[in-house]
Coordinates of C-alpha atoms in Angstrom, one line a residue:
M20 CA -38.2 -5.9 7.8
T21 CA -39.4 -2.7 9.4
D22 CA -43.0 -1.5 9.6
N23 CA -42.4 0.5 6.5
M24 CA -42.2 -2.8 4.6
N25 CA -45.8 -4.0 5.3
P26 CA -47.9 -4.8 2.3
G27 CA -49.9 -1.6 2.6
N28 CA -46.8 0.6 2.4
R29 CA -45.2 -1.5 -0.3
E30 CA -47.9 -0.5 -2.7
S31 CA -46.6 3.0 -3.0
A32 CA -43.6 3.9 -5.2
G33 CA -41.8 5.3 -2.2
G34 CA -42.3 2.1 -0.2
L35 CA -41.2 -0.1 -3.0
R36 CA -38.1 2.1 -3.5
D37 CA -37.1 1.4 0.1
L38 CA -36.7 -2.3 -0.9
A39 CA -34.0 -1.6 -3.4
G40 CA -31.0 -2.1 -1.0
A41 CA -32.4 -5.3 0.5
Y42 CA -33.2 -6.7 -3.0
A43 CA -29.6 -6.1 -4.0
L44 CA -28.5 -8.2 -1.0
N45 CA -31.1 -11.0 -1.6
A46 CA -32.6 -10.1 1.8
L47 CA -36.3 -9.7 0.8
S48 CA -39.1 -12.1 1.8
S49 CA -40.9 -14.0 -1.0
D50 CA -43.8 -11.5 -1.0
E51 CA -41.5 -8.5 -0.9
K52 CA -39.5 -9.9 -3.8
V53 CA -42.6 -10.4 -5.9
D54 CA -43.8 -6.9 -5.2
Y55 CA -40.4 -5.3 -6.0
E56 CA -39.8 -7.3 -9.2
R57 CA -43.3 -6.3 -10.4
H58 CA -42.2 -2.7 -9.7
L59 CA -38.9 -3.3 -11.7
D60 CA -41.0 -4.4 -14.7
V61 CA -42.6 -1.0 -15.0
S62 CA -40.0 1.4 -13.7
E63 CA -36.8 2.1 -15.7
Q64 CA -35.4 4.2 -12.8
A65 CA -35.9 1.3 -10.4
R66 CA -34.1 -1.0 -12.7
S67 CA -31.2 1.4 -13.0
E68 CA -31.1 1.9 -9.2
A69 CA -31.3 -1.9 -8.6
A70 CA -28.4 -2.6 -11.0
E71 CA -26.2 0.1 -9.4
L72 CA -26.9 -1.3 -5.9
A73 CA -26.3 -4.9 -7.0
E74 CA -23.0 -3.8 -8.5
T75 CA -22.1 -2.0 -5.3
A76 CA -23.0 -5.1 -3.2
A77 CA -20.7 -7.2 -5.5
I78 CA -17.9 -4.7 -5.1
L79 CA -18.1 -4.8 -1.3
G80 CA -18.3 -8.6 -1.3
R81 CA -15.1 -8.8 -3.4
A82 CA -13.3 -6.3 -1.3
A83 CA -13.2 -8.7 1.6
A84 CA -10.3 -11.2 1.3
P85 CA -11.3 -14.9 1.7
V86 CA -10.4 -16.2 5.2
Q87 CA -8.9 -19.7 5.6
P88 CA -10.4 -21.4 8.7
S89 CA -7.7 -22.0 11.2
A90 CA -6.6 -25.5 12.3
A91 CA -7.9 -24.8 15.8
L92 CA -11.4 -24.0 14.4
K93 CA -11.5 -27.3 12.5
F94 CA -10.3 -29.2 15.5
D95 CA -13.0 -27.6 17.7
L96 CA -15.7 -28.3 15.1
M97 CA -14.8 -32.0 14.8
A98 CA -14.7 -32.3 18.6
L99 CA -18.1 -30.8 18.8
L100 CA -19.4 -33.2 16.2
A101 CA -18.0 -36.2 18.1
S102 CA -19.7 -35.1 21.4
T103 CA -23.0 -34.1 19.9
P104 CA -25.8 -36.7 20.2
Q105 CA -26.9 -38.0 16.8
L106 CA -30.4 -39.0 15.7
P107 CA -30.9 -42.8 15.3
P108 CA -30.7 -44.1 11.7
R109 CA -34.1 -44.2 10.0
A110 CA -35.5 -47.6 9.3
V111 CA -36.3 -48.6 5.7
P112 CA -40.1 -48.5 5.2
A113 CA -41.8 -51.9 4.8
D114 CA -43.1 -51.0 1.4
A115 CA -39.8 -49.7 0.1
P116 CA -38.9 -51.1 -3.3
S117 CA -36.6 -54.2 -3.0
S118 CA -33.2 -54.3 -4.6
D119 CA -31.1 -57.1 -6.1
A120 CA -29.3 -57.4 -2.8
A121 CA -30.5 -59.8 -0.2
P122 CA -33.2 -58.2 2.0
S123 CA -32.4 -57.5 5.6
A124 CA -34.9 -57.5 8.5
T125 CA -33.6 -54.2 9.8
A126 CA -31.7 -51.5 8.1
A127 CA -28.0 -51.4 8.6
P128 CA -26.9 -48.3 10.6
V129 CA -25.5 -45.6 8.5
A130 CA -22.3 -44.1 9.7
P131 CA -22.7 -40.3 10.1
Q132 CA -20.7 -38.4 7.5
T133 CA -18.2 -35.8 8.6
P134 CA -19.1 -32.5 7.0
A135 CA -16.4 -31.0 4.9
V136 CA -15.1 -27.7 6.1
P137 CA -15.3 -25.2 3.3
Q138 CA -12.0 -23.8 2.2
T139 CA -13.4 -20.6 0.7
P140 CA -16.5 -18.6 1.6
V141 CA -19.6 -19.2 -0.4
V142 CA -20.8 -15.9 -1.9
P143 CA -24.6 -15.8 -2.6
Q144 CA -25.7 -14.8 -6.0
T145 CA -27.0 -11.3 -6.4
P146 CA -29.9 -10.3 -8.6
A147 CA -27.6 -8.2 -10.7
D148 CA -28.4 -10.2 -13.9
R149 CA -32.1 -9.5 -13.6
A150 CA -31.8 -5.9 -12.4
Q151 CA -29.1 -4.9 -15.0
G152 CA -31.0 -3.4 -17.9
A153 CA -29.6 -4.2 -21.3
E154 CA -27.8 -1.0 -22.1
T155 CA -26.6 -0.4 -25.6
P156 CA -23.3 1.5 -25.6
S157 CA -23.6 4.8 -27.3
P158 CA -20.8 6.3 -29.3
A159 CA -18.7 9.0 -27.8
S160 CA -20.4 12.3 -28.0
P161 CA -18.8 15.8 -28.3
P162 CA -17.9 17.5 -25.0
S163 CA -20.9 18.7 -23.1
A164 CA -21.4 22.4 -22.1
L165 CA -20.2 21.5 -18.6
E166 CA -17.0 19.8 -19.9
S167 CA -16.3 22.7 -22.2
T168 CA -16.7 25.2 -19.4
V169 CA -14.5 23.2 -17.2
A170 CA -11.8 22.9 -19.8
R171 CA -11.9 26.7 -20.4
R172 CA -11.7 27.4 -16.7
W173 CA -8.8 25.1 -16.2
F174 CA -6.7 26.2 -19.1
Q175 CA -7.2 29.9 -18.3
R176 CA -5.2 29.2 -15.1
P177 CA -1.4 28.4 -15.0
A178 CA -0.6 24.7 -15.0
G179 CA 1.6 25.1 -12.0
I180 CA 4.5 22.9 -10.9
L181 CA 3.9 19.2 -10.9
L182 CA 3.5 18.0 -7.3
S183 CA 4.5 14.5 -6.3
V184 CA 1.4 13.4 -4.5
A185 CA 1.1 10.0 -3.0
A186 CA -0.8 7.8 -5.4
A187 CA -3.5 6.8 -3.0
A188 CA -4.4 3.6 -4.9
A189 CA -5.8 2.5 -8.1
L190 CA -9.3 1.5 -8.1
F191 CA -10.7 -1.8 -7.9
F192 CA -12.5 -4.7 -9.4
G193 CA -10.5 -7.4 -11.1
G194 CA -13.2 -6.9 -13.1
L195 CA -13.6 -5.3 -9.6
A196 CA -10.6 -5.0 -7.2
I197 CA -9.1 -2.2 -5.3
G198 CA -5.6 -1.5 -6.5
Q199 CA -5.7 -2.3 -10.2
G200 CA -2.2 -1.7 -11.2
L201 CA -0.9 -0.6 -7.8
T202 CA -0.5 -2.5 -4.5
A203 CA -2.8 -0.8 -1.9
P204 CA -2.6 -1.6 1.8
T205 CA -5.4 -3.6 3.2
Q206 CA -6.3 -0.8 5.5
F207 CA -6.9 1.5 2.4
E208 CA -9.0 -1.1 0.7
Q209 CA -11.2 -1.4 3.8
Q210 CA -11.5 2.4 4.1
Q211 CA -12.5 2.6 0.5
A212 CA -15.1 -0.1 0.8
A213 CA -16.5 1.3 4.0
G214 CA -16.6 4.8 2.4
L215 CA -18.5 3.6 -0.6
A216 CA -21.0 1.7 1.6
E217 CA -21.5 4.8 3.7
I218 CA -22.2 7.0 0.7
N219 CA -24.7 4.5 -0.8
A220 CA -26.5 4.1 2.5
A221 CA -26.9 7.9 3.1
P222 CA -30.6 8.9 2.9
D223 CA -29.7 11.7 0.4
A224 CA -27.5 9.6 -1.8
Q225 CA -27.7 10.6 -5.5
R226 CA -26.2 9.3 -8.7
A227 CA -25.4 10.8 -12.1
T228 CA -24.0 9.1 -15.2
A229 CA -22.0 10.5 -18.1
R230 CA -19.7 9.2 -20.9
A231 CA -16.0 9.6 -21.1
T232 CA -14.5 11.0 -24.3
D233 CA -14.0 7.4 -25.6
G234 CA -17.5 6.4 -24.7
Q235 CA -17.0 4.6 -21.4
K236 CA -19.8 4.8 -18.8
V237 CA -18.8 6.8 -15.7
T238 CA -21.1 7.1 -12.6
L239 CA -20.8 9.6 -9.8
V240 CA -22.5 8.8 -6.5
W241 CA -22.5 11.3 -3.7
S242 CA -24.1 12.5 -0.4
G243 CA -24.4 16.2 0.4
E244 CA -25.0 15.4 4.1
L245 CA -21.7 13.5 4.3
G246 CA -19.8 15.8 1.9
R247 CA -18.4 12.7 0.2
S248 CA -18.5 11.1 -3.3
A249 CA -17.2 8.2 -5.3
L250 CA -16.6 7.6 -9.0
L251 CA -17.2 4.4 -10.8
A252 CA -15.9 3.9 -14.4
D253 CA -16.3 1.0 -16.8
S254 CA -13.3 -0.3 -18.9
L255 CA -11.1 2.8 -18.7
P256 CA -8.0 2.2 -20.9
T257 CA -4.8 1.2 -19.2
L258 CA -2.3 4.1 -19.0
P259 CA 1.5 3.9 -19.4
K260 CA 3.4 3.5 -16.1
D261 CA 4.3 7.2 -16.0
Q262 CA 0.7 8.3 -16.1
A263 CA -2.4 8.1 -13.9
Y264 CA -6.0 9.2 -13.8
Q265 CA -6.6 12.1 -11.4
L266 CA -9.9 13.2 -9.8
W267 CA -10.8 16.8 -9.2
Y268 CA -13.5 18.7 -7.3
I269 CA -14.4 21.7 -9.5
D270 CA -16.1 24.9 -8.5
A271 CA -16.0 28.6 -9.5
A272 CA -12.6 29.0 -7.9
G273 CA -11.0 26.2 -9.9
A274 CA -10.0 22.5 -9.5
V275 CA -8.8 20.8 -6.3
S276 CA -7.2 17.4 -6.5
A277 CA -9.3 14.5 -5.0
G278 CA -6.9 11.6 -5.6
T279 CA -5.4 9.4 -8.3
F280 CA -6.1 6.0 -9.6
T281 CA -5.2 3.5 -12.4
S282 CA -7.2 1.0 -14.4
S283 CA -6.5 -2.5 -15.8
G284 CA -8.7 -1.7 -18.8
D285 CA -11.3 -4.4 -17.9
G286 CA -14.2 -4.3 -15.6
T287 CA -15.2 -1.4 -13.4
V288 CA -12.7 0.7 -11.4
W289 CA -13.9 3.0 -8.6
R290 CA -12.5 5.4 -6.1
V291 CA -13.9 7.3 -3.1
L292 CA -12.7 10.9 -3.6
D293 CA -10.4 12.5 -1.1
G294 CA -11.5 15.8 0.5
T295 CA -14.9 17.3 1.0
M296 CA -17.5 17.7 -1.7
K297 CA -19.5 21.0 -1.5
A298 CA -22.9 21.6 -2.9
G299 CA -22.8 22.3 -6.6
D300 CA -19.3 20.9 -7.1
A301 CA -18.5 19.0 -10.4
V302 CA -16.2 16.1 -10.4
G303 CA -13.7 15.7 -13.3
V304 CA -11.1 13.2 -14.4
T305 CA -7.9 14.0 -16.3
V306 CA -4.8 12.0 -17.3
E307 CA -1.8 13.3 -15.4
P308 CA 1.8 12.3 -14.7
A309 CA 2.1 9.4 -12.3
G310 CA 1.8 10.8 -8.7
G311 CA -0.6 13.5 -9.8
S312 CA -0.5 17.2 -10.6
K313 CA -1.1 20.3 -8.5
Q314 CA -3.4 21.6 -11.3
P315 CA -4.9 19.8 -14.3
T316 CA -2.4 19.6 -17.2
S317 CA -4.7 17.8 -19.7
T318 CA -8.2 18.1 -21.1
P319 CA -10.7 16.3 -18.9
I320 CA -11.9 13.0 -20.2
V321 CA -15.2 13.4 -18.3
A322 CA -16.9 15.9 -15.9
I323 CA -20.1 15.3 -14.0
Q324 CA -22.1 17.9 -12.2
S325 CA -23.4 17.0 -8.8

């Protein structure tokens, strides 16, 4: 860890907050983990942040496809094992308990076991279970002042002609997986995962949470320095094939499309928004015809102010 992580600095709230990312990745030393978990016990904000970072770490981990070791790699590994000197077998201590078998003056050599080559990567557990606070879902609430303002602004403008925009991809998480409902190219998945990681790692990264009209939790994470944002939503309903969720950047001039996505109805879907986020922009989601619309044609299901 850096000098900022020494015990003296960890005592301050700011120093402890710096440990959040490493805690989500299980990368803290024993002492740092004890200090940070003591901080979690007394800080609701820290628990929320730790849960979000752990969720992000899980998303990024699942975004990488498992890699099957090649036959050449296995051959090279076995050849290396065969040519590497082995330690001699350990002798059985003289005072070792005797067995029913006939005793032997010396222990029989034990043939070295060939290690099995794992077929799938081992994913370390994250502290999400501990960090995730027990949140009681709240019933859907009436539209907020922001949502009402957004709706009025949108529907005072002409709907415009439907534009066939490329459906960039549907979000991700099979419970967490990019491309729920659509097949997204691997390059897109990698770009989305890298974008989300970059936003979360930004020093000015911020988060805001709201509820969709049906009560689902929706989180916006953004960085003003990067001018980028991402939206994460829990258990959004599956839409008919001729519809999609569409993201919008909203300011005083109106709404600008920021991409489309779909949802399987389970788990969390997320999407890094297209375009550039400006200071003070709100982010909204509407249900639109598949392929997207030039302007919103339905009431927003959620709007979050940055």
